[in-house]
mmCIF file of C-alpha atoms and ligand atoms in Angstrom:
data_model
loop_
_atom_site.group_PDB
_atom_site.id
_atom_site.type_symbol
_atom_site.label_atom_id
_atom_site.label_comp_id
_atom_site.label_asym_id
_atom_site.label_seq_id
_atom_site.Cartn_x
_atom_site.Cartn_y
_atom_site.Cartn_z
ATOM 1 C CA MET A 1 9.929 -11.098 5.603
ATOM 2 C CA ALA A 2 7.588 -8.493 4.181
ATOM 3 C CA GLY A 3 3.982 -9.646 4.302
ATOM 4 C CA ILE A 4 4.871 -12.710 6.395
ATOM 5 C CA THR A 5 6.569 -11.965 9.700
ATOM 6 C CA ASP A 6 3.837 -9.883 11.284
ATOM 7 C CA VAL A 7 3.240 -10.146 15.037
ATOM 8 C CA ALA A 8 0.995 -13.194 14.606
ATOM 9 C CA TYR A 9 3.472 -15.250 12.608
ATOM 10 C CA ARG A 10 6.414 -14.248 14.783
ATOM 11 C CA THR A 11 4.463 -15.324 17.839
ATOM 12 C CA LEU A 12 3.579 -18.665 16.285
ATOM 13 C CA CYS A 13 7.183 -19.343 15.233
ATOM 14 C CA ARG A 14 8.538 -18.317 18.624
ATOM 15 C CA GLU A 15 6.048 -20.570 20.394
ATOM 16 C CA GLN A 16 7.227 -23.517 18.310
ATOM 17 C CA ALA A 17 10.905 -22.857 19.049
ATOM 18 C CA ALA A 18 10.331 -22.150 22.740
ATOM 19 C CA ALA A 19 8.429 -25.421 23.200
ATOM 20 C CA ALA A 20 11.439 -27.314 21.829
ATOM 21 C CA VAL A 21 14.006 -25.604 24.080
ATOM 22 C CA PRO A 22 12.111 -24.233 27.097
ATOM 23 C CA SER A 23 15.297 -23.096 28.835
ATOM 24 C CA GLY A 24 17.257 -22.091 25.737
ATOM 25 C CA HIS A 25 17.060 -19.135 23.382
ATOM 26 C CA PRO A 26 14.365 -19.634 20.753
ATOM 27 C CA GLY A 27 16.058 -17.363 18.183
ATOM 28 C CA LEU A 28 15.434 -13.887 16.864
ATOM 29 C CA PHE A 29 12.174 -13.213 15.027
ATOM 30 C CA VAL A 30 12.386 -10.034 12.960
ATOM 31 C CA CYS A 31 9.384 -7.804 12.264
ATOM 32 C CA GLU A 32 8.377 -7.125 8.675
ATOM 33 C CA MET A 33 10.453 -4.446 7.021
ATOM 34 C CA ILE A 34 9.225 -0.901 7.580
ATOM 35 C CA THR A 35 10.309 2.270 5.795
ATOM 36 C CA SER A 36 12.135 5.067 7.557
ATOM 37 C CA ARG A 37 9.974 7.618 5.745
ATOM 38 C CA GLY A 38 6.793 5.906 6.886
ATOM 39 C CA LEU A 39 7.905 6.067 10.471
ATOM 40 C CA VAL A 40 9.267 9.614 10.412
ATOM 41 C CA GLU A 41 6.170 10.926 8.622
ATOM 42 C CA GLY A 42 3.845 9.088 11.003
ATOM 43 C CA ASP A 43 2.209 6.883 8.361
ATOM 44 C CA ALA A 44 -0.628 4.900 9.943
ATOM 45 C CA THR A 45 0.052 1.612 8.111
ATOM 46 C CA THR A 46 3.727 1.745 9.032
ATOM 47 C CA LYS A 47 2.855 2.351 12.676
ATOM 48 C CA SER A 48 0.325 -0.485 12.686
ATOM 49 C CA MET A 49 3.040 -2.903 11.558
ATOM 50 C CA LEU A 50 4.977 -2.159 14.727
ATOM 51 C CA ALA A 51 2.885 -4.427 16.934
ATOM 52 C CA PHE A 52 4.593 -6.769 19.394
ATOM 53 C CA ASP A 53 3.325 -9.695 21.395
ATOM 54 C CA GLU A 54 3.608 -9.462 25.178
ATOM 55 C CA GLY A 55 5.848 -12.548 25.133
ATOM 56 C CA GLU A 56 8.139 -10.957 22.571
ATOM 57 C CA SER A 57 10.971 -10.086 24.916
ATOM 58 C CA VAL A 58 13.314 -9.064 22.094
ATOM 59 C CA ARG A 59 11.732 -6.579 19.707
ATOM 60 C CA SER A 60 13.575 -6.782 16.426
ATOM 61 C CA VAL A 61 12.747 -4.589 13.423
ATOM 62 C CA GLN A 62 14.145 -4.292 9.928
ATOM 63 C CA LEU A 63 14.305 -0.747 8.534
ATOM 64 C CA TYR A 64 14.481 0.171 4.909
ATOM 65 C CA GLY A 65 15.513 3.507 3.436
ATOM 66 C CA THR A 66 18.106 5.416 1.451
ATOM 67 C CA ASP A 67 18.600 8.593 3.475
ATOM 68 C CA PRO A 68 20.997 8.547 6.458
ATOM 69 C CA GLY A 69 19.138 11.339 8.272
ATOM 70 C CA HIS A 70 15.723 9.734 7.891
ATOM 71 C CA LEU A 71 17.048 6.342 8.914
ATOM 72 C CA GLY A 72 18.694 7.823 12.001
ATOM 73 C CA GLU A 73 15.498 9.593 12.979
ATOM 74 C CA ALA A 74 13.466 6.458 12.397
ATOM 75 C CA THR A 75 15.879 4.499 14.594
ATOM 76 C CA LYS A 76 15.437 7.016 17.400
ATOM 77 C CA ILE A 77 11.662 6.578 17.176
ATOM 78 C CA LEU A 78 11.959 2.784 17.131
ATOM 79 C CA CYS A 79 14.210 2.691 20.191
ATOM 80 C CA GLY A 80 12.639 5.554 22.134
ATOM 81 C CA GLU A 81 8.941 5.065 21.443
ATOM 82 C CA TYR A 82 8.585 1.404 20.528
ATOM 83 C CA GLY A 83 11.129 -0.130 22.890
ATOM 84 C CA VAL A 84 12.875 -1.901 20.020
ATOM 85 C CA ASP A 85 15.891 -4.014 21.062
ATOM 86 C CA HIS A 86 17.483 -4.676 17.663
ATOM 87 C CA VAL A 87 17.519 -2.786 14.369
ATOM 88 C CA ASP A 88 18.444 -4.490 11.115
ATOM 89 C CA LEU A 89 18.986 -2.577 7.874
ATOM 90 C CA ASN A 90 17.768 -3.910 4.530
ATOM 91 C CA PHE A 91 20.331 -3.727 1.743
ATOM 92 C CA GLY A 92 19.122 -6.854 -0.014
ATOM 93 C CA CYS A 93 15.866 -6.094 -1.774
ATOM 94 C CA PRO A 94 16.193 -6.862 -5.515
ATOM 95 C CA VAL A 95 12.837 -5.636 -6.869
ATOM 96 C CA PRO A 96 12.984 -3.042 -9.662
ATOM 97 C CA LYS A 97 10.939 -0.367 -7.919
ATOM 98 C CA VAL A 98 13.447 -0.407 -5.046
ATOM 99 C CA THR A 99 16.725 -0.752 -6.961
ATOM 100 C CA ARG A 100 15.507 1.883 -9.458
ATOM 101 C CA LYS A 101 15.804 4.415 -6.631
ATOM 102 C CA GLY A 102 19.196 3.139 -5.590
ATOM 103 C CA GLY A 103 17.784 1.278 -2.577
ATOM 104 C CA GLY A 104 17.990 -2.314 -1.326
ATOM 105 C CA ALA A 105 20.636 -4.444 -3.003
ATOM 106 C CA ALA A 106 21.728 -1.520 -5.222
ATOM 107 C CA LEU A 107 22.765 0.675 -2.318
ATOM 108 C CA PRO A 108 26.033 -0.912 -1.100
ATOM 109 C CA TRP A 109 27.548 -0.047 -4.496
ATOM 110 C CA LYS A 110 27.617 3.528 -3.151
ATOM 111 C CA ARG A 111 30.036 2.671 -0.360
ATOM 112 C CA ASN A 112 30.083 6.153 1.186
ATOM 113 C CA LEU A 113 26.310 6.183 1.427
ATOM 114 C CA LEU A 114 26.319 2.739 3.024
ATOM 115 C CA ALA A 115 28.844 3.973 5.588
ATOM 116 C CA ALA A 116 26.876 7.178 6.224
ATOM 117 C CA ILE A 117 23.660 5.217 6.807
ATOM 118 C CA LEU A 118 25.341 2.782 9.175
ATOM 119 C CA ARG A 119 27.000 5.601 11.102
ATOM 120 C CA SER A 120 23.753 7.536 11.426
ATOM 121 C CA VAL A 121 21.680 4.540 12.538
ATOM 122 C CA ILE A 122 24.341 3.207 14.916
ATOM 123 C CA ALA A 123 24.721 6.667 16.526
ATOM 124 C CA ALA A 124 20.937 6.939 16.940
ATOM 125 C CA ALA A 125 20.689 3.471 18.505
ATOM 126 C CA ALA A 126 23.750 3.817 20.766
ATOM 127 C CA PRO A 127 22.124 5.819 23.622
ATOM 128 C CA TYR A 128 19.597 2.994 23.956
ATOM 129 C CA GLY A 129 22.241 0.272 23.855
ATOM 130 C CA VAL A 130 20.516 -1.193 20.787
ATOM 131 C CA PRO A 131 22.666 -3.230 18.374
ATOM 132 C CA VAL A 132 22.403 -2.531 14.655
ATOM 133 C CA THR A 133 22.940 -5.176 11.987
ATOM 134 C CA MET A 134 22.692 -5.137 8.212
ATOM 135 C CA LYS A 135 21.511 -7.659 5.657
ATOM 136 C CA THR A 136 22.717 -7.678 2.089
ATOM 137 C CA ARG A 137 23.274 -9.761 -1.033
ATOM 138 C CA LYS A 138 26.505 -10.683 -2.813
ATOM 139 C CA GLY A 139 26.102 -7.645 -5.018
ATOM 140 C CA ILE A 140 24.217 -6.281 -7.994
ATOM 141 C CA ASP A 141 25.512 -9.001 -10.333
ATOM 142 C CA GLU A 142 28.649 -11.128 -10.604
ATOM 143 C CA ASP A 143 30.545 -8.190 -12.161
ATOM 144 C CA HIS A 144 29.489 -5.797 -9.410
ATOM 145 C CA LEU A 145 29.956 -7.634 -6.135
ATOM 146 C CA THR A 146 29.685 -5.575 -2.972
ATOM 147 C CA PHE A 147 29.578 -7.989 -0.047
ATOM 148 C CA LEU A 148 33.236 -7.967 1.000
ATOM 149 C CA GLU A 149 33.425 -4.204 1.063
ATOM 150 C CA ALA A 150 30.050 -4.046 2.834
ATOM 151 C CA GLY A 151 31.455 -6.376 5.493
ATOM 152 C CA ARG A 152 34.449 -4.127 5.989
ATOM 153 C CA ILE A 153 32.256 -1.025 6.229
ATOM 154 C CA ALA A 154 29.877 -2.744 8.642
ATOM 155 C CA GLY A 155 32.831 -3.670 10.870
ATOM 156 C CA ASP A 156 34.432 -0.216 10.659
ATOM 157 C CA THR A 157 31.226 1.632 11.512
ATOM 158 C CA GLY A 158 30.357 -0.572 14.496
ATOM 159 C CA ALA A 159 27.586 -2.823 13.188
ATOM 160 C CA ALA A 160 26.969 -5.795 15.482
ATOM 161 C CA ALA A 161 26.717 -8.328 12.647
ATOM 162 C CA ILE A 162 26.189 -8.660 8.915
ATOM 163 C CA ALA A 163 23.823 -11.130 7.253
ATOM 164 C CA LEU A 164 24.641 -12.254 3.731
ATOM 165 C CA HIS A 165 22.172 -13.768 1.280
ATOM 166 C CA GLY A 166 24.371 -15.743 -1.109
ATOM 167 C CA ARG A 167 22.716 -14.475 -4.294
ATOM 168 C CA THR A 168 23.128 -11.309 -6.367
ATOM 169 C CA ALA A 169 20.187 -8.985 -7.090
ATOM 170 C CA MET A 170 20.364 -10.266 -10.677
ATOM 171 C CA GLN A 171 19.673 -13.810 -9.462
ATOM 172 C CA GLY A 172 16.574 -12.786 -7.524
ATOM 173 C CA TYR A 173 15.489 -15.985 -5.786
ATOM 174 C CA SER A 174 16.525 -18.361 -8.543
ATOM 175 C CA GLY A 175 19.022 -21.188 -8.452
ATOM 176 C CA GLU A 176 21.120 -22.122 -5.483
ATOM 177 C CA ALA A 177 22.582 -19.714 -2.957
ATOM 178 C CA ASP A 178 26.362 -19.508 -3.062
ATOM 179 C CA TRP A 179 27.483 -20.508 0.405
ATOM 180 C CA SER A 180 31.153 -20.094 -0.572
ATOM 181 C CA SER A 181 30.611 -16.320 -0.680
ATOM 182 C CA ILE A 182 29.341 -16.567 2.883
ATOM 183 C CA ALA A 183 32.492 -18.440 3.920
ATOM 184 C CA GLU A 184 34.570 -15.790 2.157
ATOM 185 C CA LEU A 185 32.863 -13.030 4.137
ATOM 186 C CA VAL A 186 33.437 -14.908 7.397
ATOM 187 C CA GLU A 187 37.145 -15.051 6.548
ATOM 188 C CA ALA A 188 37.318 -11.380 5.610
ATOM 189 C CA THR A 189 35.261 -9.802 8.385
ATOM 190 C CA ASP A 190 35.827 -9.268 12.090
ATOM 191 C CA ILE A 191 32.163 -9.007 13.057
ATOM 192 C CA PRO A 192 29.801 -11.993 13.245
ATOM 193 C CA VAL A 193 28.392 -13.109 9.896
ATOM 194 C CA LEU A 194 24.930 -14.615 9.583
ATOM 195 C CA GLY A 195 24.399 -16.827 6.541
ATOM 196 C CA ASN A 196 21.291 -16.785 4.415
ATOM 197 C CA GLY A 197 20.025 -18.767 1.453
ATOM 198 C CA ASP A 198 18.447 -22.183 1.052
ATOM 199 C CA ILE A 199 17.924 -23.169 4.674
ATOM 200 C CA TRP A 200 15.032 -25.561 4.073
ATOM 201 C CA GLU A 201 15.608 -27.914 7.000
ATOM 202 C CA ALA A 202 17.482 -27.855 10.301
ATOM 203 C CA GLY A 203 20.161 -30.043 8.726
ATOM 204 C CA ASP A 204 20.863 -27.279 6.192
ATOM 205 C CA ALA A 205 21.465 -24.839 9.050
ATOM 206 C CA LEU A 206 24.023 -27.100 10.741
ATOM 207 C CA ARG A 207 25.664 -27.755 7.371
ATOM 208 C CA MET A 208 25.925 -24.038 6.650
ATOM 209 C CA VAL A 209 27.566 -23.415 10.030
ATOM 210 C CA GLU A 210 29.998 -26.262 9.442
ATOM 211 C CA ARG A 211 30.888 -25.272 5.884
ATOM 212 C CA THR A 212 31.115 -21.506 6.280
ATOM 213 C CA GLY A 213 31.853 -20.806 9.939
ATOM 214 C CA VAL A 214 28.889 -18.427 10.286
ATOM 215 C CA ALA A 215 27.777 -17.293 13.725
ATOM 216 C CA GLY A 216 24.162 -18.021 12.863
ATOM 217 C CA VAL A 217 21.715 -18.536 10.023
ATOM 218 C CA VAL A 218 18.864 -16.440 8.647
ATOM 219 C CA VAL A 219 15.774 -18.325 7.534
ATOM 220 C CA GLY A 220 13.757 -17.102 4.563
ATOM 221 C CA ARG A 221 11.347 -19.079 2.413
ATOM 222 C CA GLY A 222 11.938 -22.301 4.338
ATOM 223 C CA CYS A 223 9.538 -21.178 7.052
ATOM 224 C CA LEU A 224 6.593 -20.401 4.758
ATOM 225 C CA GLY A 225 3.743 -22.532 6.074
ATOM 226 C CA ARG A 226 6.208 -24.309 8.334
ATOM 227 C CA PRO A 227 6.527 -22.546 11.686
ATOM 228 C CA TRP A 228 7.657 -25.869 13.175
ATOM 229 C CA LEU A 229 10.929 -25.459 11.275
ATOM 230 C CA PHE A 230 11.981 -23.274 14.226
ATOM 231 C CA ARG A 231 11.415 -26.127 16.633
ATOM 232 C CA ASP A 232 13.750 -28.292 14.544
ATOM 233 C CA LEU A 233 16.257 -25.435 14.337
ATOM 234 C CA ALA A 234 16.135 -24.708 18.064
ATOM 235 C CA THR A 235 16.636 -28.406 18.800
ATOM 236 C CA ALA A 236 19.489 -28.673 16.307
ATOM 237 C CA PHE A 237 21.356 -25.659 17.695
ATOM 238 C CA ALA A 238 20.783 -26.722 21.306
ATOM 239 C CA SER A 239 21.972 -30.294 20.811
ATOM 240 C CA ASP A 240 23.959 -30.305 17.564
ATOM 241 C CA THR A 241 21.735 -33.091 16.284
ATOM 242 C CA VAL A 242 18.962 -33.006 13.765
ATOM 243 C CA ARG A 243 15.647 -34.411 14.893
ATOM 244 C CA THR A 244 13.066 -33.531 12.276
ATOM 245 C CA GLN A 245 9.652 -34.004 13.822
ATOM 246 C CA LEU A 246 7.260 -34.350 10.937
ATOM 247 C CA PRO A 247 3.761 -33.158 11.797
ATOM 248 C CA ARG A 248 0.788 -35.211 10.674
ATOM 249 C CA LEU A 249 -1.969 -33.276 8.963
ATOM 250 C CA GLY A 250 -3.872 -33.008 12.274
ATOM 251 C CA GLU A 251 -0.976 -31.093 13.812
ATOM 252 C CA VAL A 252 -0.669 -28.939 10.706
ATOM 253 C CA THR A 253 -4.357 -27.987 10.865
ATOM 254 C CA ALA A 254 -4.049 -27.222 14.610
ATOM 255 C CA THR A 255 -1.110 -24.949 13.795
ATOM 256 C CA MET A 256 -3.086 -23.309 10.989
ATOM 257 C CA ARG A 257 -5.914 -22.684 13.463
ATOM 258 C CA ARG A 258 -3.481 -21.133 15.947
ATOM 259 C CA HIS A 259 -2.033 -18.926 13.202
ATOM 260 C CA ALA A 260 -5.481 -17.704 12.146
ATOM 261 C CA GLU A 261 -6.486 -17.156 15.773
ATOM 262 C CA LEU A 262 -3.400 -14.965 16.362
ATOM 263 C CA LEU A 263 -4.109 -12.982 13.200
ATOM 264 C CA VAL A 264 -7.668 -12.429 14.355
ATOM 265 C CA ARG A 265 -6.439 -11.351 17.788
ATOM 266 C CA TYR A 266 -4.264 -8.641 16.250
ATOM 267 C CA GLN A 267 -6.284 -7.641 13.191
ATOM 268 C CA GLY A 268 -9.899 -8.549 13.921
ATOM 269 C CA GLU A 269 -11.790 -11.430 12.311
ATOM 270 C CA GLU A 270 -12.352 -10.032 8.836
ATOM 271 C CA ARG A 271 -8.837 -8.730 8.176
ATOM 272 C CA GLY A 272 -7.191 -11.548 10.092
ATOM 273 C CA CYS A 273 -8.937 -14.254 8.061
ATOM 274 C CA LYS A 274 -8.149 -12.441 4.803
ATOM 275 C CA GLU A 275 -4.504 -12.230 5.806
ATOM 276 C CA PHE A 276 -4.511 -15.930 6.682
ATOM 277 C CA ARG A 277 -5.621 -16.957 3.183
ATOM 278 C CA LYS A 278 -2.203 -16.494 1.590
ATOM 279 C CA HIS A 279 -0.638 -18.991 4.001
ATOM 280 C CA VAL A 280 -3.053 -21.843 3.190
ATOM 281 C CA SER A 281 -1.306 -23.255 0.131
ATOM 282 C CA TRP A 282 2.077 -23.208 1.887
ATOM 283 C CA TYR A 283 0.699 -25.166 4.853
ATOM 284 C CA LEU A 284 -0.985 -27.762 2.641
ATOM 285 C CA LYS A 285 1.809 -28.158 0.094
ATOM 286 C CA GLY A 286 2.200 -31.834 -0.741
ATOM 287 C CA PHE A 287 -0.798 -33.013 1.328
ATOM 288 C CA ARG A 288 -3.695 -34.723 -0.438
ATOM 289 C CA ALA A 289 -6.338 -32.009 0.269
ATOM 290 C CA GLY A 290 -8.544 -31.628 -2.812
ATOM 291 C CA GLY A 291 -8.741 -28.568 -5.034
ATOM 292 C CA GLU A 292 -12.225 -27.578 -3.942
ATOM 293 C CA LEU A 293 -11.310 -27.585 -0.258
ATOM 294 C CA ARG A 294 -8.108 -25.651 -0.907
ATOM 295 C CA HIS A 295 -10.110 -23.114 -2.879
ATOM 296 C CA ALA A 296 -12.646 -22.729 -0.059
ATOM 297 C CA LEU A 297 -9.841 -22.320 2.491
ATOM 298 C CA ALA A 298 -8.290 -19.628 0.357
ATOM 299 C CA LEU A 299 -11.562 -17.675 0.629
ATOM 300 C CA VAL A 300 -12.157 -18.160 4.340
ATOM 301 C CA ASN A 301 -13.929 -15.316 6.176
ATOM 302 C CA THR A 302 -14.382 -16.469 9.767
ATOM 303 C CA LEU A 303 -12.708 -18.745 12.295
ATOM 304 C CA SER A 304 -15.754 -21.002 12.503
ATOM 305 C CA GLU A 305 -15.740 -21.410 8.718
ATOM 306 C CA LEU A 306 -12.057 -22.271 8.997
ATOM 307 C CA ASP A 307 -12.806 -24.901 11.675
ATOM 308 C CA THR A 308 -15.445 -26.538 9.480
ATOM 309 C CA LEU A 309 -13.133 -26.678 6.475
ATOM 310 C CA LEU A 310 -10.091 -27.916 8.425
ATOM 311 C CA GLY A 311 -12.360 -30.586 9.950
ATOM 312 C CA GLU A 312 -12.713 -32.134 6.505
ATOM 313 C CA LEU A 313 -9.018 -33.013 6.379
ATOM 314 C CA ASP A 314 -7.707 -36.382 7.570
ATOM 315 C CA PRO A 315 -5.721 -35.696 10.774
ATOM 316 C CA ASP A 316 -3.774 -38.952 10.399
ATOM 317 C CA GLU A 317 -2.357 -38.226 6.987
ATOM 318 C CA SER A 318 1.398 -38.289 7.327
ATOM 319 C CA PHE A 319 3.671 -35.426 6.302
ATOM 320 C CA PRO A 320 4.597 -35.456 2.596
ATOM 321 C CA VAL A 321 8.296 -36.226 2.923
ATOM 322 C CA THR A 322 8.826 -35.447 -0.757
ATOM 323 C CA GLU A 323 8.497 -31.769 0.230
ATOM 324 C CA LEU A 324 11.460 -31.915 2.606
ATOM 325 C CA GLY A 325 14.575 -30.053 1.531
ATOM 326 C CA ARG A 326 12.785 -28.542 -1.466
ATOM 327 C CA PRO A 327 12.509 -24.845 -2.332
ATOM 328 C CA ARG A 328 9.202 -23.202 -1.497
ATOM 329 C CA GLY A 329 7.811 -19.715 -2.098
ATOM 330 C CA ARG A 330 9.021 -17.470 -4.890
ATOM 331 C CA GLN A 331 11.817 -18.779 -7.108
ATOM 332 C CA GLY A 332 11.561 -17.596 -10.709
ATOM 333 C CA ALA A 333 14.375 -17.083 -13.154
ATOM 334 C CA PRO A 334 17.360 -14.754 -13.001
ATOM 335 C CA ARG A 335 16.567 -11.207 -14.145
ATOM 336 C CA ARG A 336 17.825 -10.004 -17.509
ATOM 337 C CA SER A 337 19.146 -6.902 -15.809
ATOM 338 C CA VAL A 338 18.920 -5.056 -12.516
ATOM 339 C CA VAL A 339 17.056 -1.783 -12.862
ATOM 340 C CA LEU A 340 19.280 0.998 -11.513
ATOM 341 C CA PRO A 341 19.231 4.808 -11.533
ATOM 342 C CA GLU A 342 20.899 6.271 -14.597
ATOM 343 C CA GLY A 343 24.686 6.189 -14.379
ATOM 344 C CA TRP A 344 24.610 4.294 -11.065
ATOM 345 C CA LEU A 345 27.485 1.977 -11.832
ATOM 346 C CA ALA A 346 29.753 4.622 -13.347
ATOM 347 C CA ASP A 347 30.685 6.404 -10.137
ATOM 348 C CA ARG A 348 30.671 4.719 -6.762
ATOM 349 C CA ASP A 349 30.720 8.004 -4.868
ATOM 350 C CA ASP A 350 28.229 10.145 -6.786
ATOM 351 C CA LEU A 351 24.957 10.220 -4.853
ATOM 352 C CA ALA A 352 22.966 12.500 -7.148
ATOM 353 C CA SER A 353 20.615 9.774 -8.348
ATOM 354 C CA VAL A 354 19.658 8.308 -4.959
ATOM 355 C CA ALA A 355 15.922 8.825 -4.368
ATOM 356 C CA PRO A 356 13.884 8.503 -1.176
ATOM 357 C CA GLU A 357 11.933 5.286 -0.715
ATOM 358 C CA GLU A 358 8.160 4.950 -1.086
ATOM 359 C CA ILE A 359 6.478 5.303 2.308
ATOM 360 C CA GLY A 360 4.563 2.063 1.957
ATOM 361 C CA GLU A 361 7.277 -0.023 0.307
ATOM 362 C CA THR A 362 6.479 -3.639 1.086
ATOM 363 C CA SER A 363 8.694 -5.614 -1.276
ATOM 364 C CA GLY A 364 11.227 -6.907 1.171
ATOM 365 C CA GLY A 365 14.309 -8.825 0.255
HETATM 366 C C1 FMN B 401 7.814 -13.098 0.626
HETATM 367 C C2 FMN B 401 9.209 -12.689 0.946
HETATM 368 C C3 FMN B 401 9.429 -11.507 1.627
HETATM 369 C C4 FMN B 401 10.716 -11.118 1.963
HETATM 370 N N1 FMN B 401 10.902 -9.975 2.664
HETATM 371 C C5 FMN B 401 12.142 -9.633 3.081
HETATM 372 C C6 FMN B 401 12.364 -8.464 3.855
HETATM 373 O O1 FMN B 401 11.451 -7.699 4.146
HETATM 374 N N2 FMN B 401 13.634 -8.205 4.254
HETATM 375 C C7 FMN B 401 14.694 -9.021 3.939
HETATM 376 O O2 FMN B 401 15.821 -8.745 4.351
HETATM 377 N N3 FMN B 401 14.511 -10.114 3.198
HETATM 378 C C8 FMN B 401 13.275 -10.437 2.763
HETATM 379 N N4 FMN B 401 13.086 -11.559 2.000
HETATM 380 C C9 FMN B 401 14.260 -12.362 1.618
HETATM 381 C C10 FMN B 401 14.563 -13.454 2.632
HETATM 382 O O3 FMN B 401 14.773 -12.888 3.898
HETATM 383 C C11 FMN B 401 15.814 -14.230 2.238
HETATM 384 O O4 FMN B 401 16.896 -13.342 2.189
HETATM 385 C C12 FMN B 401 15.692 -14.892 0.873
HETATM 386 O O5 FMN B 401 14.431 -15.492 0.700
HETATM 387 C C13 FMN B 401 16.801 -15.949 0.716
HETATM 388 O O6 FMN B 401 16.704 -16.930 1.710
HETATM 389 P P1 FMN B 401 16.038 -18.362 1.391
HETATM 390 O O7 FMN B 401 16.772 -18.937 0.201
HETATM 391 O O8 FMN B 401 16.253 -19.147 2.641
HETATM 392 O O9 FMN B 401 14.611 -18.100 1.089
HETATM 393 C C14 FMN B 401 11.810 -11.943 1.614
HETATM 394 C C15 FMN B 401 11.585 -13.126 0.922
HETATM 395 C C16 FMN B 401 10.311 -13.505 0.580
HETATM 396 C C17 FMN B 401 10.114 -14.792 -0.164
#
């Protein structure tokens, strides 16, 4: 997730999962999306996002772009220079500045372009033995669904798996994800399907597997301020049982401290603490912490300031169970329309209006 799954947060989430299943696989933790243009043109911010922890034995990166050549070149750089072990392609972003250029969730409508991108990236990754996957949505809107054809193209071109978010671009993040579309894709596709949408608790993950037959699940907003979700998920997948271990506030503050510490390790104290601020309200959602303290935490500048402020919270306060199973992060309402290049829907094979992505695109999915 753009702006969330940097090296610090991936490390924290992996630590949580690994502690739950020391001998099992903790899961795959994907780096924030980076743009192919940023990488090919040597953009400093893009390069700085490609940081990996020494314990990160599987380096997984999501690439975003609209040009097959650029994406292939970027893949070569990722595999050859950054030792990346898995490349995922983003065809799910719904934000207007991305779909306006024909990127993200708009792109699979142009089926030949989707195939050309997959072919180029898969060919570039092949000499390194690196698997390529893609992530997409159901389609642009209910009248312009693309997921079944995308699944066929992914299979035909040699993608290792396809992840489906059960919403259209029009729906944004609103309402409930349509898991039946995920089941439909599983039925229609030969390659493994990963299901995405509304995994708030480990129980949701097991339910999605049971109902749809997916090979795995992709976690989005459910992990915001809740890295311990991965410990519940790892336990659930290792044992087929759900054991939700609810952290008391003391454990939450210790986890917050660890998160901030990791950010500071990778970004320095000033930038790390600034970056940490956005996570505070997610961590404290539903706890009793007062407005003034929350406000001060959202302005924190140093780790010692953070320690003082976290010390004011009651470590014994129990986890607010009312928050369990509830949506968190962005939700909003369905869009009135999906912004697309002129004439986009009229011809599925005309690529004249596809534009290159912004180098620093950070919108995500
Ligand atoms: C802040 C934020 C950033 C995101 N960034 C990305 C991204 O870079 N790539 C991507 O494929 N999806 C991204 N997503 C979408 C999620 O991966 C996921 O598909 C979506 O939230 C639906 O899953 P959920 O209902 O479990 O949240 C992002 C979502 C959020 C809330």
